[in-house]
PDB file of C-alpha atoms in Angstrom:
ATOM      1  CA  UNK A 638      40.669 -29.161  49.035  1.00 43.00           C
ATOM      2  CA  UNK A 639      38.388 -27.108  51.203  1.00 44.00           C
ATOM      3  CA  UNK A 640      35.206 -25.811  49.708  1.00 41.00           C
ATOM      4  CA  UNK A 641      35.106 -22.052  49.423  1.00 44.00           C
ATOM      5  CA  UNK A 642      32.265 -20.455  51.327  1.00 46.00           C
ATOM      6  CA  UNK A 643      30.683 -17.066  51.433  1.00 46.00           C
ATOM      7  CA  UNK A 644      28.435 -15.810  54.124  1.00 45.00           C
ATOM      8  CA  UNK A 645      24.760 -15.084  53.611  1.00 40.00           C
ATOM      9  CA  UNK A 646      23.989 -11.736  51.957  1.00 42.00           C
ATOM     10  CA  UNK A 647      24.382  -8.886  54.382  1.00 43.00           C
ATOM     11  CA  UNK A 648      20.715  -7.931  54.132  1.00 42.00           C
ATOM     12  CA  UNK A 649      19.851 -11.141  55.971  1.00 41.00           C
ATOM     13  CA  UNK A 650      21.747  -9.959  59.014  1.00 48.00           C
ATOM     14  CA  UNK A 651      19.352  -7.231  60.139  1.00 44.00           C
ATOM     15  CA  UNK A 652      17.613  -9.324  62.836  1.00 43.00           C
ATOM     16  CA  UNK A 653      20.886 -10.329  64.458  1.00 44.00           C
ATOM     17  CA  UNK A 654      21.745  -9.132  67.934  1.00 42.00           C
ATOM     18  CA  UNK A 655      24.455  -6.512  67.928  1.00 42.00           C
ATOM     19  CA  UNK A 656      27.710  -6.591  69.849  1.00 43.00           C
ATOM     20  CA  UNK A 657      30.075  -3.627  69.751  1.00 45.00           C
ATOM     21  CA  UNK A 658      33.785  -4.123  69.250  1.00 45.00           C
ATOM     22  CA  UNK A 659      34.988  -0.555  69.635  1.00 45.00           C
ATOM     23  CA  UNK A 660      37.564   0.209  72.286  1.00 43.00           C
ATOM     24  CA  UNK A 661      34.886   1.780  74.500  1.00 47.00           C
ATOM     25  CA  UNK A 662      32.924  -1.475  74.623  1.00 46.00           C
ATOM     26  CA  UNK A 663      35.726  -3.937  75.252  1.00 47.00           C
ATOM     27  CA  UNK A 664      35.831  -5.598  78.640  1.00 51.00           C
ATOM     28  CA  UNK A 665      38.591  -4.450  80.958  1.00 65.00           C
ATOM     29  CA  UNK A 666      39.534  -8.018  81.853  1.00 77.00           C
ATOM     30  CA  UNK A 667      42.607  -9.547  80.246  1.00 85.00           C
ATOM     31  CA  UNK A 668      41.847 -11.349  76.957  1.00 84.00           C
ATOM     32  CA  UNK A 669      42.367 -15.120  76.604  1.00 89.00           C
ATOM     33  CA  UNK A 670      45.848 -16.292  75.741  1.00 92.00           C
ATOM     34  CA  UNK A 671      46.905 -16.369  72.111  1.00 94.00           C
ATOM     35  CA  UNK A 672      46.510 -20.133  71.769  1.00 95.00           C
ATOM     36  CA  UNK A 673      42.817 -19.939  72.666  1.00 95.00           C
ATOM     37  CA  UNK A 674      42.284 -17.057  70.234  1.00 96.00           C
ATOM     38  CA  UNK A 675      43.963 -19.051  67.473  1.00 96.00           C
ATOM     39  CA  UNK A 676      41.735 -22.031  68.270  1.00 95.00           C
ATOM     40  CA  UNK A 677      38.629 -19.846  68.106  1.00 95.00           C
ATOM     41  CA  UNK A 678      39.752 -18.457  64.741  1.00 96.00           C
ATOM     42  CA  UNK A 679      40.350 -21.986  63.473  1.00 95.00           C
ATOM     43  CA  UNK A 680      36.879 -23.007  64.642  1.00 94.00           C
ATOM     44  CA  UNK A 681      35.543 -20.151  62.500  1.00 93.00           C
ATOM     45  CA  UNK A 682      37.652 -21.564  59.608  1.00 94.00           C
ATOM     46  CA  UNK A 683      39.989 -18.599  59.454  1.00 96.00           C
ATOM     47  CA  UNK A 684      43.254 -17.444  61.088  1.00 96.00           C
ATOM     48  CA  UNK A 685      43.874 -14.592  63.524  1.00 96.00           C
ATOM     49  CA  UNK A 686      46.055 -12.735  60.996  1.00 97.00           C
ATOM     50  CA  UNK A 687      42.995 -12.351  58.732  1.00 97.00           C
ATOM     51  CA  UNK A 688      40.721 -10.955  61.419  1.00 98.00           C
ATOM     52  CA  UNK A 689      40.298  -7.208  60.963  1.00 98.00           C
ATOM     53  CA  UNK A 690      38.048  -4.779  62.784  1.00 98.00           C
ATOM     54  CA  UNK A 691      36.887  -1.230  62.147  1.00 98.00           C
ATOM     55  CA  UNK A 692      34.796   1.541  63.672  1.00 96.00           C
ATOM     56  CA  UNK A 693      32.158   3.825  62.190  1.00 96.00           C
ATOM     57  CA  UNK A 694      29.923   6.241  64.034  1.00 94.00           C
ATOM     58  CA  UNK A 695      26.628   4.583  64.949  1.00 95.00           C
ATOM     59  CA  UNK A 696      27.647   1.112  63.701  1.00 97.00           C
ATOM     60  CA  UNK A 697      28.133  -1.986  65.834  1.00 97.00           C
ATOM     61  CA  UNK A 698      29.483  -5.414  64.949  1.00 97.00           C
ATOM     62  CA  UNK A 699      26.865  -8.094  64.348  1.00 96.00           C
ATOM     63  CA  UNK A 700      28.923 -10.836  65.965  1.00 92.00           C
ATOM     64  CA  UNK A 701      26.785 -13.584  64.454  1.00 93.00           C
ATOM     65  CA  UNK A 702      27.928 -12.383  61.025  1.00 95.00           C
ATOM     66  CA  UNK A 703      31.563 -13.266  61.696  1.00 96.00           C
ATOM     67  CA  UNK A 704      32.839 -16.107  59.550  1.00 94.00           C
ATOM     68  CA  UNK A 705      34.938 -17.330  56.669  1.00 95.00           C
ATOM     69  CA  UNK A 706      35.118 -16.078  53.103  1.00 93.00           C
ATOM     70  CA  UNK A 707      36.963 -18.091  50.492  1.00 90.00           C
ATOM     71  CA  UNK A 708      39.310 -20.657  52.023  1.00 88.00           C
ATOM     72  CA  UNK A 709      40.759 -18.885  55.067  1.00 92.00           C
ATOM     73  CA  UNK A 710      39.514 -15.337  54.654  1.00 96.00           C
ATOM     74  CA  UNK A 711      37.435 -13.331  57.100  1.00 98.00           C
ATOM     75  CA  UNK A 712      34.186 -11.439  56.833  1.00 97.00           C
ATOM     76  CA  UNK A 713      31.982  -9.503  59.232  1.00 98.00           C
ATOM     77  CA  UNK A 714      29.136  -7.010  59.081  1.00 98.00           C
ATOM     78  CA  UNK A 715      28.547  -3.862  61.083  1.00 98.00           C
ATOM     79  CA  UNK A 716      24.977  -2.592  61.471  1.00 98.00           C
ATOM     80  CA  UNK A 717      23.838   0.932  62.253  1.00 96.00           C
ATOM     81  CA  UNK A 718      21.386   0.981  65.150  1.00 90.00           C
ATOM     82  CA  UNK A 719      19.211   3.601  63.448  1.00 89.00           C
ATOM     83  CA  UNK A 720      17.955   2.552  60.025  1.00 91.00           C
ATOM     84  CA  UNK A 721      19.813  -0.754  59.819  1.00 94.00           C
ATOM     85  CA  UNK A 722      22.448   0.330  57.282  1.00 97.00           C
ATOM     86  CA  UNK A 723      25.270  -2.197  56.964  1.00 98.00           C
ATOM     87  CA  UNK A 724      29.022  -2.189  56.358  1.00 98.00           C
ATOM     88  CA  UNK A 725      30.624  -5.445  55.230  1.00 98.00           C
ATOM     89  CA  UNK A 726      34.310  -5.961  55.976  1.00 98.00           C
ATOM     90  CA  UNK A 727      36.112  -8.678  54.002  1.00 98.00           C
ATOM     91  CA  UNK A 728      39.742  -9.790  54.215  1.00 98.00           C
ATOM     92  CA  UNK A 729      41.263 -12.445  51.971  1.00 96.00           C
ATOM     93  CA  UNK A 730      44.550 -13.320  50.354  1.00 96.00           C
ATOM     94  CA  UNK A 731      45.311 -11.291  47.243  1.00 95.00           C
ATOM     95  CA  UNK A 732      46.301  -7.882  45.986  1.00 95.00           C
ATOM     96  CA  UNK A 733      44.687  -5.016  44.139  1.00 96.00           C
ATOM     97  CA  UNK A 734      46.454  -2.804  41.602  1.00 95.00           C
ATOM     98  CA  UNK A 735      45.513  -0.271  38.950  1.00 94.00           C
ATOM     99  CA  UNK A 736      45.483  -3.131  36.434  1.00 95.00           C
ATOM    100  CA  UNK A 737      43.132  -5.498  38.248  1.00 96.00           C
ATOM    101  CA  UNK A 738      41.115  -2.987  40.262  1.00 96.00           C
ATOM    102  CA  UNK A 739      37.933  -3.542  38.241  1.00 96.00           C
ATOM    103  CA  UNK A 740      38.222  -7.335  38.087  1.00 96.00           C
ATOM    104  CA  UNK A 741      38.931  -8.368  41.690  1.00 95.00           C
ATOM    105  CA  UNK A 742      35.783  -9.982  43.120  1.00 93.00           C
ATOM    106  CA  UNK A 743      33.158  -8.691  42.852  1.00 93.00           C
ATOM    107  CA  UNK A 744      33.838  -7.170  39.442  1.00 96.00           C
ATOM    108  CA  UNK A 745      33.302  -3.409  39.467  1.00 97.00           C
ATOM    109  CA  UNK A 746      31.804  -1.012  36.924  1.00 97.00           C
ATOM    110  CA  UNK A 747      34.263   1.716  37.877  1.00 97.00           C
ATOM    111  CA  UNK A 748      37.410   2.056  39.968  1.00 97.00           C
ATOM    112  CA  UNK A 749      39.512   5.047  40.965  1.00 97.00           C
ATOM    113  CA  UNK A 750      42.553   5.538  43.182  1.00 97.00           C
ATOM    114  CA  UNK A 751      41.669   7.296  46.409  1.00 96.00           C
ATOM    115  CA  UNK A 752      44.175   7.656  49.228  1.00 92.00           C
ATOM    116  CA  UNK A 753      45.809   4.364  50.160  1.00 90.00           C
ATOM    117  CA  UNK A 754      43.238   2.330  48.281  1.00 95.00           C
ATOM    118  CA  UNK A 755      40.724   2.314  45.499  1.00 98.00           C
ATOM    119  CA  UNK A 756      37.085   3.359  45.392  1.00 98.00           C
ATOM    120  CA  UNK A 757      34.890   0.971  43.386  1.00 98.00           C
ATOM    121  CA  UNK A 758      31.250   0.992  42.332  1.00 98.00           C
ATOM    122  CA  UNK A 759      29.241  -2.118  41.429  1.00 95.00           C
ATOM    123  CA  UNK A 760      25.539  -1.645  40.780  1.00 93.00           C
ATOM    124  CA  UNK A 761      23.861  -0.419  43.953  1.00 96.00           C
ATOM    125  CA  UNK A 762      26.963  -1.022  46.095  1.00 98.00           C
ATOM    126  CA  UNK A 763      30.279   0.723  46.532  1.00 98.00           C
ATOM    127  CA  UNK A 764      33.455  -0.157  48.367  1.00 98.00           C
ATOM    128  CA  UNK A 765      36.980   0.783  49.300  1.00 98.00           C
ATOM    129  CA  UNK A 766      39.701  -1.807  48.793  1.00 98.00           C
ATOM    130  CA  UNK A 767      43.408  -1.845  49.587  1.00 97.00           C
ATOM    131  CA  UNK A 768      46.253  -4.349  49.787  1.00 96.00           C
ATOM    132  CA  UNK A 769      48.581  -4.924  52.733  1.00 96.00           C
ATOM    133  CA  UNK A 770      50.697  -7.827  53.965  1.00 93.00           C
ATOM    134  CA  UNK A 771      49.514 -10.016  51.082  1.00 95.00           C
ATOM    135  CA  UNK A 772      45.866  -9.461  51.972  1.00 97.00           C
ATOM    136  CA  UNK A 773      43.055  -7.648  50.200  1.00 97.00           C
ATOM    137  CA  UNK A 774      40.970  -5.578  52.625  1.00 98.00           C
ATOM    138  CA  UNK A 775      37.526  -4.527  51.384  1.00 98.00           C
ATOM    139  CA  UNK A 776      34.824  -2.427  53.048  1.00 98.00           C
ATOM    140  CA  UNK A 777      31.505  -2.338  51.154  1.00 98.00           C
ATOM    141  CA  UNK A 778      27.991  -0.959  51.620  1.00 98.00           C
ATOM    142  CA  UNK A 779      24.809  -0.033  49.795  1.00 98.00           C
ATOM    143  CA  UNK A 780      25.273   3.368  48.161  1.00 97.00           C
ATOM    144  CA  UNK A 781      21.790   4.434  49.191  1.00 96.00           C
ATOM    145  CA  UNK A 782      22.395   3.624  52.854  1.00 97.00           C
ATOM    146  CA  UNK A 783      26.028   4.612  53.529  1.00 98.00           C
ATOM    147  CA  UNK A 784      27.659   7.625  51.923  1.00 97.00           C
ATOM    148  CA  UNK A 785      31.152   7.641  50.523  1.00 97.00           C
ATOM    149  CA  UNK A 786      32.696   9.685  53.333  1.00 97.00           C
ATOM    150  CA  UNK A 787      31.482   7.261  56.000  1.00 97.00           C
ATOM    151  CA  UNK A 788      32.614   4.289  53.919  1.00 98.00           C
ATOM    152  CA  UNK A 789      36.071   5.760  53.375  1.00 97.00           C
ATOM    153  CA  UNK A 790      36.534   6.556  57.068  1.00 97.00           C
ATOM    154  CA  UNK A 791      35.580   3.003  58.065  1.00 97.00           C
ATOM    155  CA  UNK A 792      37.879   1.574  55.387  1.00 97.00           C
ATOM    156  CA  UNK A 793      40.802   3.676  56.582  1.00 97.00           C
ATOM    157  CA  UNK A 794      40.177   2.587  60.179  1.00 97.00           C
ATOM    158  CA  UNK A 795      40.096  -1.132  59.304  1.00 98.00           C
ATOM    159  CA  UNK A 796      43.075  -2.803  60.959  1.00 98.00           C
ATOM    160  CA  UNK A 797      44.278  -6.207  62.218  1.00 98.00           C
ATOM    161  CA  UNK A 798      42.549  -7.073  65.470  1.00 97.00           C
ATOM    162  CA  UNK A 799      44.649  -7.073  68.616  1.00 96.00           C
ATOM    163  CA  UNK A 800      44.033  -9.713  71.297  1.00 96.00           C
ATOM    164  CA  UNK A 801      41.212  -7.784  72.973  1.00 96.00           C
ATOM    165  CA  UNK A 802      39.527  -7.134  69.648  1.00 97.00           C
ATOM    166  CA  UNK A 803      39.938 -10.772  68.662  1.00 97.00           C
ATOM    167  CA  UNK A 804      38.234 -11.801  71.897  1.00 96.00           C
ATOM    168  CA  UNK A 805      35.371  -9.375  71.230  1.00 95.00           C
ATOM    169  CA  UNK A 806      34.996 -10.445  67.587  1.00 97.00           C
ATOM    170  CA  UNK A 807      35.584 -14.181  67.266  1.00 96.00           C
ATOM    171  CA  UNK A 808      32.777 -16.639  68.109  1.00 92.00           C
ATOM    172  CA  UNK A 809      32.900 -18.011  71.619  1.00 88.00           C
ATOM    173  CA  UNK A 810      34.433 -21.489  72.100  1.00 79.00           C
ATOM    174  CA  UNK A 811      32.007 -24.373  71.606  1.00 68.00           C
ATOM    175  CA  UNK A 812      30.354 -25.670  74.767  1.00 57.00           C
ATOM    176  CA  UNK A 813      32.083 -28.981  75.626  1.00 53.00           C
ATOM    177  CA  UNK A 814      28.838 -30.202  77.158  1.00 49.00           C
ATOM    178  CA  UNK A 815      26.769 -29.272  74.109  1.00 44.00           C
ATOM    179  CA  UNK A 816      25.331 -31.467  71.363  1.00 42.00           C
ATOM    180  CA  UNK A 817      28.754 -32.525  70.119  1.00 40.00           C
ATOM    181  CA  UNK A 818      29.369 -34.349  73.398  1.00 38.00           C
ATOM    182  CA  UNK A 819      26.787 -36.953  72.469  1.00 42.00           C
ATOM    183  CA  UNK A 820      28.937 -37.961  69.526  1.00 40.00           C
ATOM    184  CA  UNK A 821      32.042 -38.484  71.604  1.00 39.00           C
ATOM    185  CA  UNK A 822      33.285 -34.941  70.979  1.00 38.00           C
ATOM    186  CA  UNK A 823      33.291 -35.407  67.206  1.00 34.00           C
ATOM    187  CA  UNK A 824      30.225 -33.349  66.429  1.00 34.00           C
ATOM    188  CA  UNK A 825      28.655 -36.436  64.850  1.00 33.00           C
ATOM    189  CA  UNK A 826      25.384 -38.026  65.954  1.00 34.00           C
ATOM    190  CA  UNK A 827      25.729 -40.961  68.375  1.00 38.00           C
ATOM    191  CA  UNK A 828      25.990 -44.482  66.974  1.00 40.00           C
ATOM    192  CA  UNK A 829      22.760 -46.408  66.500  1.00 36.00           C
ATOM    193  CA  UNK A 830      23.226 -49.895  67.935  1.00 44.00           C
ATOM    194  CA  UNK A 831      20.165 -51.216  66.102  1.00 42.00           C
ATOM    195  CA  UNK A 832      21.480 -50.489  62.617  1.00 42.00           C
ATOM    196  CA  UNK A 833      23.123 -53.214  60.479  1.00 45.00           C
ATOM    197  CA  UNK A 834      26.897 -52.810  60.016  1.00 44.00           C
ATOM    198  CA  UNK A 835      26.655 -52.660  56.187  1.00 45.00           C
ATOM    199  CA  UNK A 836      24.336 -50.934  53.742  1.00 44.00           C
ATOM    200  CA  UNK A 837      21.428 -48.720  54.617  1.00 42.00           C
ATOM    201  CA  UNK A 838      18.960 -51.286  55.887  1.00 46.00           C
ATOM    202  CA  UNK A 839      16.228 -50.626  58.400  1.00 45.00           C
ATOM    203  CA  UNK A 840      16.800 -50.975  62.132  1.00 46.00           C
ATOM    204  CA  UNK A 841      17.059 -54.597  63.197  1.00 46.00           C
ATOM    205  CA  UNK A 842      14.481 -55.792  65.732  1.00 46.00           C
ATOM    206  CA  UNK A 843      15.682 -58.373  68.259  1.00 46.00           C
ATOM    207  CA  UNK A 844      14.387 -61.938  67.770  1.00 48.00           C
ATOM    208  CA  UNK A 845      10.796 -62.327  68.836  1.00 50.00           C
ATOM    209  CA  UNK A 846      10.118 -58.599  68.825  1.00 47.00           C
ATOM    210  CA  UNK A 847       7.729 -58.811  65.893  1.00 46.00           C
ATOM    211  CA  UNK A 848       4.234 -60.277  66.240  1.00 44.00           C
TER     212      UNK A 848
END
């Protein structure tokens, strides 16, 4: 069973470099083929069907924030260039209804139907959440930094990424000549020839090496 993971709190993302994923910032070149995009999603421990994107005026995707939530879910953070306000987009398997609206993670203090989704408040944060295609799509922010109208607009815009958006959102493929190459492509450190085959003993010096 895979260990569930959550990304670092969004407030830690402020120093990250920003990369826009809006249609006006996408490269005009053709995106990679679907197989490469699927491989990049798998490397990020998610699947392309869970990768969603959105747009909000003044916000740009912090590409380094892209990663897994839960087992195969997806999460990313958008940062406003002025003031550093953040929007966190999360997509994971599940549904939300009137009955469980307050209990879906994270548990909310209040929940009300609003348009196609629900508006929830939890402490200093608020979010919009909706269900579609067996997925729960959530867009959250600090109430003091992002007002409800902006949050709702971004939540309504959230949609499955097309191939160009996937290319602009998913982490780049690992460098085949990078550190993993030293471990034979496994990502593991290279074998130490001076270590004993069993146990955790100290490196073995060749005969006569000691004084």
